Short mmCIF file of C-alpha atoms in Angstrom, two decimals:
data_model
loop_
_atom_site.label_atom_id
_atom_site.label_comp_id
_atom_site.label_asym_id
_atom_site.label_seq_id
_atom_site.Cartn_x
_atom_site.Cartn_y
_atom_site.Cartn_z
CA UNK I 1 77.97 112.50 149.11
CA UNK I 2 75.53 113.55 146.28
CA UNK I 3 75.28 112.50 142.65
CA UNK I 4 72.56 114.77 141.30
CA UNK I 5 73.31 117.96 143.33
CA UNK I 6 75.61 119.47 144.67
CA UNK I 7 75.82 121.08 148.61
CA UNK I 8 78.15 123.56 149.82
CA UNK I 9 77.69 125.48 153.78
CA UNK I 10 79.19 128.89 153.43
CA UNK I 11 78.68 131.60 155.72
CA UNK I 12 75.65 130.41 157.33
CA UNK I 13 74.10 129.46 153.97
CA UNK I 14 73.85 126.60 152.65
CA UNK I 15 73.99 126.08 148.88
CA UNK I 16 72.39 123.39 146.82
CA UNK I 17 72.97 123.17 143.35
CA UNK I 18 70.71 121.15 141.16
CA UNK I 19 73.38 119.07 138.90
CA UNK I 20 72.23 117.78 135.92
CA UNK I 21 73.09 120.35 133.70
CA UNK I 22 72.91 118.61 130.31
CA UNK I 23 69.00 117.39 130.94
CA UNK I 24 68.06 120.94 132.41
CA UNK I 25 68.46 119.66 135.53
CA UNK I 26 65.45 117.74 135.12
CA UNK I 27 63.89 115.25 138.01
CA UNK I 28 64.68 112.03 138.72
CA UNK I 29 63.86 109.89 141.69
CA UNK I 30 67.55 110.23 142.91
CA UNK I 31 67.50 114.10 142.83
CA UNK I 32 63.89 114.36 144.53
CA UNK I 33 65.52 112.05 147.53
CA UNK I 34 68.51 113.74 147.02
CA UNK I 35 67.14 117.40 147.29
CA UNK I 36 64.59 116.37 150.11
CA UNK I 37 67.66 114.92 152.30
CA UNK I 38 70.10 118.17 151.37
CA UNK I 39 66.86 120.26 153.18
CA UNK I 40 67.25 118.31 155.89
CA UNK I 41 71.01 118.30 156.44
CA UNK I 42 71.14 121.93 156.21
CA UNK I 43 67.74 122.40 158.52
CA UNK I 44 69.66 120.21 161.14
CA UNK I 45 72.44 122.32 160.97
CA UNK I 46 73.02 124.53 163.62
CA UNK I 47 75.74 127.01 161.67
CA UNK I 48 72.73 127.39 158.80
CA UNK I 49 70.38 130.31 158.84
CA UNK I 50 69.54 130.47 155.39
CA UNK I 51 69.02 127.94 152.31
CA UNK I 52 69.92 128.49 148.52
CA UNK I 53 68.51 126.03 146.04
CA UNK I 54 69.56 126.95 142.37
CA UNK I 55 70.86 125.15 139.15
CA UNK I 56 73.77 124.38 137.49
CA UNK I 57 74.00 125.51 133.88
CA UNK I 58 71.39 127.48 131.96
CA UNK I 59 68.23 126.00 133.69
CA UNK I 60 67.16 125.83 137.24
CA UNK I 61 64.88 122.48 136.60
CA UNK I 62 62.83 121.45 133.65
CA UNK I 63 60.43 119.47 135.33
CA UNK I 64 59.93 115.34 135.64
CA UNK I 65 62.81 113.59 133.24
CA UNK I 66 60.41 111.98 130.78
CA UNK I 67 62.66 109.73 129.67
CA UNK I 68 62.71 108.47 133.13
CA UNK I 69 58.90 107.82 132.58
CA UNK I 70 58.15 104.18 131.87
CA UNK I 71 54.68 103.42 130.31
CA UNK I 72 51.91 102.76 132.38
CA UNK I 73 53.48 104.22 135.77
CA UNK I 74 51.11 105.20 138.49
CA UNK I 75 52.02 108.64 138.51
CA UNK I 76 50.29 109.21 141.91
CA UNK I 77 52.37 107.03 143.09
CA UNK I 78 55.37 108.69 141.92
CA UNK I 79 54.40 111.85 143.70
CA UNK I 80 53.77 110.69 147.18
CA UNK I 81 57.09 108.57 147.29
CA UNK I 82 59.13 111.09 145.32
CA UNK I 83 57.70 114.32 145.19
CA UNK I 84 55.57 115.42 147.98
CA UNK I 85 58.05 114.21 151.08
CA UNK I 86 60.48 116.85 148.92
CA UNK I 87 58.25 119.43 149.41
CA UNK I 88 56.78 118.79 152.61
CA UNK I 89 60.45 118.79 153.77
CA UNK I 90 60.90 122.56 152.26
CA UNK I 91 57.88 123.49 154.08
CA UNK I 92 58.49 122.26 157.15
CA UNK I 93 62.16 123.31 157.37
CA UNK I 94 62.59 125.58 159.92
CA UNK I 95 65.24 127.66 157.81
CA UNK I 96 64.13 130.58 154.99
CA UNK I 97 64.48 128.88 151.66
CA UNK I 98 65.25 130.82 148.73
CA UNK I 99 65.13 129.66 145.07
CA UNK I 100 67.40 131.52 142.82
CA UNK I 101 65.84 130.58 139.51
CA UNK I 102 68.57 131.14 136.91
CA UNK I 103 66.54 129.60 133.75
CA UNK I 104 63.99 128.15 132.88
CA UNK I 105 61.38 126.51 135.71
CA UNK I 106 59.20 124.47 134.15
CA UNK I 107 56.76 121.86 135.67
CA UNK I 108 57.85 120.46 138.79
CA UNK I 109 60.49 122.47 138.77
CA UNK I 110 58.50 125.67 138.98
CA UNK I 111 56.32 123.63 142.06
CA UNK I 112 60.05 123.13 143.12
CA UNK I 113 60.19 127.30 143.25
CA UNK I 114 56.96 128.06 144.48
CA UNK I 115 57.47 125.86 147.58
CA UNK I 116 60.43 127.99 148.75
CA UNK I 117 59.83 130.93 151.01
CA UNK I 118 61.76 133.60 148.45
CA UNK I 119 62.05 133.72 144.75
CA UNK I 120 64.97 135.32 142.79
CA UNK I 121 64.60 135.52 139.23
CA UNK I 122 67.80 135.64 136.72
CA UNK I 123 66.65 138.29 133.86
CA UNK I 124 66.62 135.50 131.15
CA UNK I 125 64.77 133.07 134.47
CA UNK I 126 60.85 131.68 133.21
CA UNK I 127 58.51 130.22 134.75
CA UNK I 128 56.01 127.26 132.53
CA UNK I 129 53.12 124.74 133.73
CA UNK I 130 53.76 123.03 131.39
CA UNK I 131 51.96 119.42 132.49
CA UNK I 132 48.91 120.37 130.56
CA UNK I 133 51.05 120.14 127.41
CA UNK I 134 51.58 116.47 128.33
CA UNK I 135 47.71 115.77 129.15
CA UNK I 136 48.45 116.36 132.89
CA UNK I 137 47.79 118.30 135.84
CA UNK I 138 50.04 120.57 138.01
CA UNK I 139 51.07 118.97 141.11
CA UNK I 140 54.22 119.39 144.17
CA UNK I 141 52.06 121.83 145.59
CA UNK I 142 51.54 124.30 142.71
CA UNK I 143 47.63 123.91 142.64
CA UNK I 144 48.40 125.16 146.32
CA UNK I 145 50.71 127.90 145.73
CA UNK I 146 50.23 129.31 142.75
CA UNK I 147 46.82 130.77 143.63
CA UNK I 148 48.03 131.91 147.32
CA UNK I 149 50.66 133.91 145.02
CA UNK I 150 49.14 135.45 141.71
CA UNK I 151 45.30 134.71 142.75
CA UNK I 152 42.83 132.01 141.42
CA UNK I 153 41.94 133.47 138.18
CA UNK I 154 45.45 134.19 137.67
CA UNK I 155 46.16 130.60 138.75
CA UNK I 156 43.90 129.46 136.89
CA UNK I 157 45.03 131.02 133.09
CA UNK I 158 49.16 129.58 133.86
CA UNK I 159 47.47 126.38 134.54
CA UNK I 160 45.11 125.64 131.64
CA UNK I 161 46.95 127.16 128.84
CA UNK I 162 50.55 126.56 130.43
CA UNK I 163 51.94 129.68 128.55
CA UNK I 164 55.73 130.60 129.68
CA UNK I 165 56.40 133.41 131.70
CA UNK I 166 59.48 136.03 131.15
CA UNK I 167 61.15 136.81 134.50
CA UNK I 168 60.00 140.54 134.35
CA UNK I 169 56.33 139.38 133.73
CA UNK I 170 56.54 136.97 136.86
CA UNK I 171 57.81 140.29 138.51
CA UNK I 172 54.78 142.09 138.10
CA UNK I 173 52.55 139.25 138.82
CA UNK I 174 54.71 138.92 142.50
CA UNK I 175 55.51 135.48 141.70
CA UNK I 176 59.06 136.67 142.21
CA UNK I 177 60.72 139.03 145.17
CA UNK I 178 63.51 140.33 142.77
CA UNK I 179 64.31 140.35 139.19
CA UNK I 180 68.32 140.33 139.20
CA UNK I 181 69.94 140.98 135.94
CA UNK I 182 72.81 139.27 135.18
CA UNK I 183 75.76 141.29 135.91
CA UNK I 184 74.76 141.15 139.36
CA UNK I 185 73.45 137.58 139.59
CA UNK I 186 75.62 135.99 142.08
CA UNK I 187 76.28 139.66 144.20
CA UNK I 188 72.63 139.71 144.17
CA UNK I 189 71.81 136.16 145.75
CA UNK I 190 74.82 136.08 147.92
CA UNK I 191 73.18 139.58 149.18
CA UNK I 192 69.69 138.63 149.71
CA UNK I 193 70.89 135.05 151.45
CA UNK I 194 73.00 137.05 153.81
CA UNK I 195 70.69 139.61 154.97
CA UNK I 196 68.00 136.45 155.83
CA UNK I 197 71.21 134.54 157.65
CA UNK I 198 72.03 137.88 159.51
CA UNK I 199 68.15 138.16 161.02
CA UNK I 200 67.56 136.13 164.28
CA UNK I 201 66.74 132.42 163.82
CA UNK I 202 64.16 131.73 165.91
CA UNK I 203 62.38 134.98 164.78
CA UNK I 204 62.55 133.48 161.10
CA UNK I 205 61.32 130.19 162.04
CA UNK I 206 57.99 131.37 164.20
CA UNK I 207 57.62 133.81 161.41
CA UNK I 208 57.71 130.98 158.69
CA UNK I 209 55.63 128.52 160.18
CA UNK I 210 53.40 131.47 161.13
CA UNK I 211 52.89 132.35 157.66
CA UNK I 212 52.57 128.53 156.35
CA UNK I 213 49.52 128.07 158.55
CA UNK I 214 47.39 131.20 159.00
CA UNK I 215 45.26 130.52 155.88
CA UNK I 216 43.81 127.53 157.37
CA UNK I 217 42.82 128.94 161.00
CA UNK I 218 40.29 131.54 162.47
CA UNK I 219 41.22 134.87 163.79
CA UNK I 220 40.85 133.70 167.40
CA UNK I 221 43.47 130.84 166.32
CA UNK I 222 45.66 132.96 164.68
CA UNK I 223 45.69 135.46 167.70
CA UNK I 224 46.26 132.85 170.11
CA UNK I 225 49.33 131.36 167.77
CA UNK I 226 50.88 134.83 167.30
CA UNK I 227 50.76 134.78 171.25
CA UNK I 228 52.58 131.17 172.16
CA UNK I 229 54.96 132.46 169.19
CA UNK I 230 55.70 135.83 170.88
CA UNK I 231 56.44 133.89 173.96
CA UNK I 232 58.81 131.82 172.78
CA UNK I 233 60.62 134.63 170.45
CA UNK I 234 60.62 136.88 173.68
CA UNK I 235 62.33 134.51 175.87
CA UNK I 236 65.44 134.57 173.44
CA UNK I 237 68.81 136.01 174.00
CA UNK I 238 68.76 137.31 170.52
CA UNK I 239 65.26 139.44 171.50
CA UNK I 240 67.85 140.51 174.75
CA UNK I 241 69.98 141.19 171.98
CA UNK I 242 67.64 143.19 170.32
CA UNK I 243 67.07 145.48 172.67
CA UNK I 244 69.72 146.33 173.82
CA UNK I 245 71.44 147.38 170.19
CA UNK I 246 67.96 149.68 170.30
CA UNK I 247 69.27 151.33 173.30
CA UNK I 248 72.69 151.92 172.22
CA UNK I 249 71.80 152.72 168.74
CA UNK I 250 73.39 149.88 166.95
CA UNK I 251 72.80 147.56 165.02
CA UNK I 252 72.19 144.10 166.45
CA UNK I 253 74.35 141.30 166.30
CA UNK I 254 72.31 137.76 166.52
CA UNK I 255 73.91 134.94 168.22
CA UNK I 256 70.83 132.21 167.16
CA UNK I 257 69.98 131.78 170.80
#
């Protein structure tokens, strides 16, 4: 079905696996459609509660493939056909997405991580901006994310001098959620993907696009969001669900309805 990545539903997860191993699993225009239309299948899946995007080999994605770069492309145009509807789509899913960066993410492919929900880091994982080193600019959303995550000064100093980061440095710095070493890399993942996939669905959706919107409104908007949310999540069997385990002293069992 796929020729850059590949896809794999397992236990309410879904796995893609970026597949270009001998270019670092760098981008090209068939992966970012490829990636953006994986999101999608496994967002329109009913039996998914969780998404896993990670790479084959010893990188998780180097960035653009510049050999893919002819001279003289309109490089904004590149992003708004390529990129940005592969991000959007991440955004916008309705599922928690979780990067599992097992090398090095460099360029778009550390936008690529910033725009999922989670990040797990491998112990030998680093993050790079590394566009300025090609006389160019950060862009799938990291000029977005990057300062909602480390700060804008922060931001700022990955940006301009585009210095790598070690995986225990992006740690501190709470670009990451876990540092994994690498006996436990695959335990670890298929832990942290199952705990998300065990949580009630519709809770982790409101939650999500919650989260993804609240910089950008007032209190009295938030509030009033948090509200139409709470009534939705409330009139759910798995909130029934909920409950009930609370009474019995259990622990809940979430049907996704």
């Amino acid at each position: 079905m796929f020729e850059t990545i590949e896809y794999e539903v397992k236990d309410h997860v879904s796995w893609i696996r970026l597949n270009r191993p001998d270019k670092l699993n760098a981008f090209t225009f068939k992966m970012n459609q490829e990636v953006t239309e994986a999101i999608q299948k496994a967002t329109n899946d009913q039996d998914v509660r969780c998404i896993v995007v990670t790479g084959n080999g010893r990188a998780f994605c180097s960035g653009q493939d510049l050999n893919g770069v002819e001279e003289g492309l309109d490089h904004g145009e590149m992003l708004r056909t390529a990129y940005n509807p592969m991000i959007k789509q991440i955004v916008s899913s309705s599922k928690p997405i979780v990067a599992a960066v097992n090398g090095v993410a460099a360029g778009a492919g550390m936008s690529l991580a910033l725009a999922c929900d989670f990040r797990l880091a491998h112990e030998r994982a680093s993050f790079i901006e590394a566009f300025v080193h090609v006389g160019l600019v950060p862009d799938s959303g990291s000029t977005y994310f990057l300062p909602r995550l480390v700060g804008h000064a922060k931001a700022l100093e990955l940006a301009m001098l585009g210095e790598k980061v070690s995986a225990a440095e992006a740690k501190e710095l709470g670009l990451v959620n876990q540092l994994i070493i690498n006996e436990q890399w695959e335990k670890g993942i298929v832990e942290f993907a199952s705990r998300l996939a065990a949580l009630p669905p519709k809770s982790i959706s409101l939650i999500k696009q919650s989260f993804s919107v609240s910089f950008d409104q007032s209190l009295d908007q938030v509030l009033d969001m948090e509200a139409d949310a709470q009534r939705e999540a409330g009139r759910t069997n798995d909130h029934a669900e909920g409950i009930k385990a609370f009474a019995e002293k259990r622990k809940p069992v979430f049907q996704g309805s």
